[in-house]
Amino acid sequence: MANDPVILITGGSRGIGRATALLAAAAGYRVCINYHQNQAAAGELVREIQAAGGTAIAVRADVSKEEDVRNLFGSIDQTFGPLTALVNNAGILEKQARLDEMDAERLQRVFATNVTGSFLCAREAVRRMSTKNGGTGGAIVNVSSGAAKHGAPNEYIDYAASKGAIDSMTIGLAKEVAAEGIRVNAVRPGLIYTDIHASGGEPGRVDRLSQLVPMQRGGQPEEVARTILWLLSDEASYVTGTLVDVTGGR
Ligand code: NAP
């Protein structure tokens, strides 16, 4: 329906983004699923949402590329109209390593996707949502990580530091646009069962570390997605600049 809210979920094809897309569609959002390479996963998710009576499109874009991000938001403008919500979820990590083994190319890749990508998407969202620019407001949720707190030693300090940057951006941007109808918050997931651990070289990482979690288990993507949907909703109408840990107490 033309009046239904519009959400963009970056990295929406798999993992936490996928779970968020499904919940958002069920909540009545028209959903733009951004993906980078896995067109099959994104297409399958669109079909799943449509089969359940929802509205979704999939748009390929590398969020670290300014031109791609412009085109991504342009596609949403044309297909759906004004954006209501952004979930800055796309994120990567690289093979587990110590800092003294990391080269500049690796650091550039991690910061380009996790930090620059989130900044560029937030910029395009604010340009559209801000009442200062003629918009009607909106909400942004950044997907940070519990790693921003504990630093991920011997695994990926670069990734942890990129999420620290996201926390600072969340706090600053929330204040910058609070009087312009936009709320900005972050979730900081802990150990969640997704493919990201395999890309770090250890598919079984969640189970290996789950005993360190006070709740004694890893989390499911849906448990993060529910928190994201709450932060985007009017139920969280007085919540901005907040970092919500979804970590089972870790
Ligand atoms: P995942 O299963 O590896 O999925 C990553 C998603 O990001 C995919 O949809 C992928 O697209 C997309 N993506 C990667 N690089 C991109 C780029 N340059 N441009 C656009 N999209 C890109 O990851 P996940 O575990 O769900 O993680 C989602 C977010 O949660 C990330 O920000 C991650 O840091 C954060 N997080 C995860 C955990 C955890 O334990 N899983 C914990 C804390 C924080 P393709 O499908 O096309 O590859």
Short mmCIF file of C-alpha atoms in Angstrom, two decimals, residues 16 18 31 35 37 39 59 77 80 86 92-93 100 102 105 122 128 143 157-159 180 203 205 214 225 236 239:
data_model
loop_
_atom_site.label_atom_id
_atom_site.label_comp_id
_atom_site.label_asym_id
_atom_site.label_seq_id
_atom_site.Cartn_x
_atom_site.Cartn_y
_atom_site.Cartn_z
CA ILE A 16 20.47 -10.55 11.19
CA ARG A 18 17.32 -11.22 6.78
CA VAL A 31 11.06 -3.51 2.53
CA TYR A 35 22.74 -7.07 -0.71
CA GLN A 37 26.94 -10.35 -3.85
CA GLN A 39 21.66 -12.25 -5.37
CA VAL A 59 18.78 -3.91 -4.66
CA ASP A 77 12.74 6.89 -4.02
CA PHE A 80 8.45 3.25 -2.85
CA LEU A 86 17.07 2.69 7.89
CA ILE A 92 32.10 -7.63 7.52
CA LEU A 93 34.98 -9.10 9.41
CA ASP A 100 50.51 -7.14 14.47
CA MET A 102 47.04 -6.79 9.87
CA GLU A 105 44.33 -3.25 2.72
CA ALA A 122 22.89 7.57 7.25
CA ARG A 128 15.33 12.43 3.02
CA VAL A 143 24.03 -2.51 14.01
CA ILE A 157 40.43 -5.68 16.89
CA ASP A 158 39.90 -3.85 13.58
CA TYR A 159 36.29 -5.03 13.44
CA GLU A 180 14.49 17.19 13.07
CA PRO A 203 32.10 -21.51 11.70
CA ARG A 205 32.71 -19.87 17.06
CA PRO A 214 25.87 -15.46 31.30
CA ALA A 225 15.72 -8.28 14.84
CA ALA A 236 10.45 3.72 21.37
CA VAL A 239 14.50 6.69 22.82
#
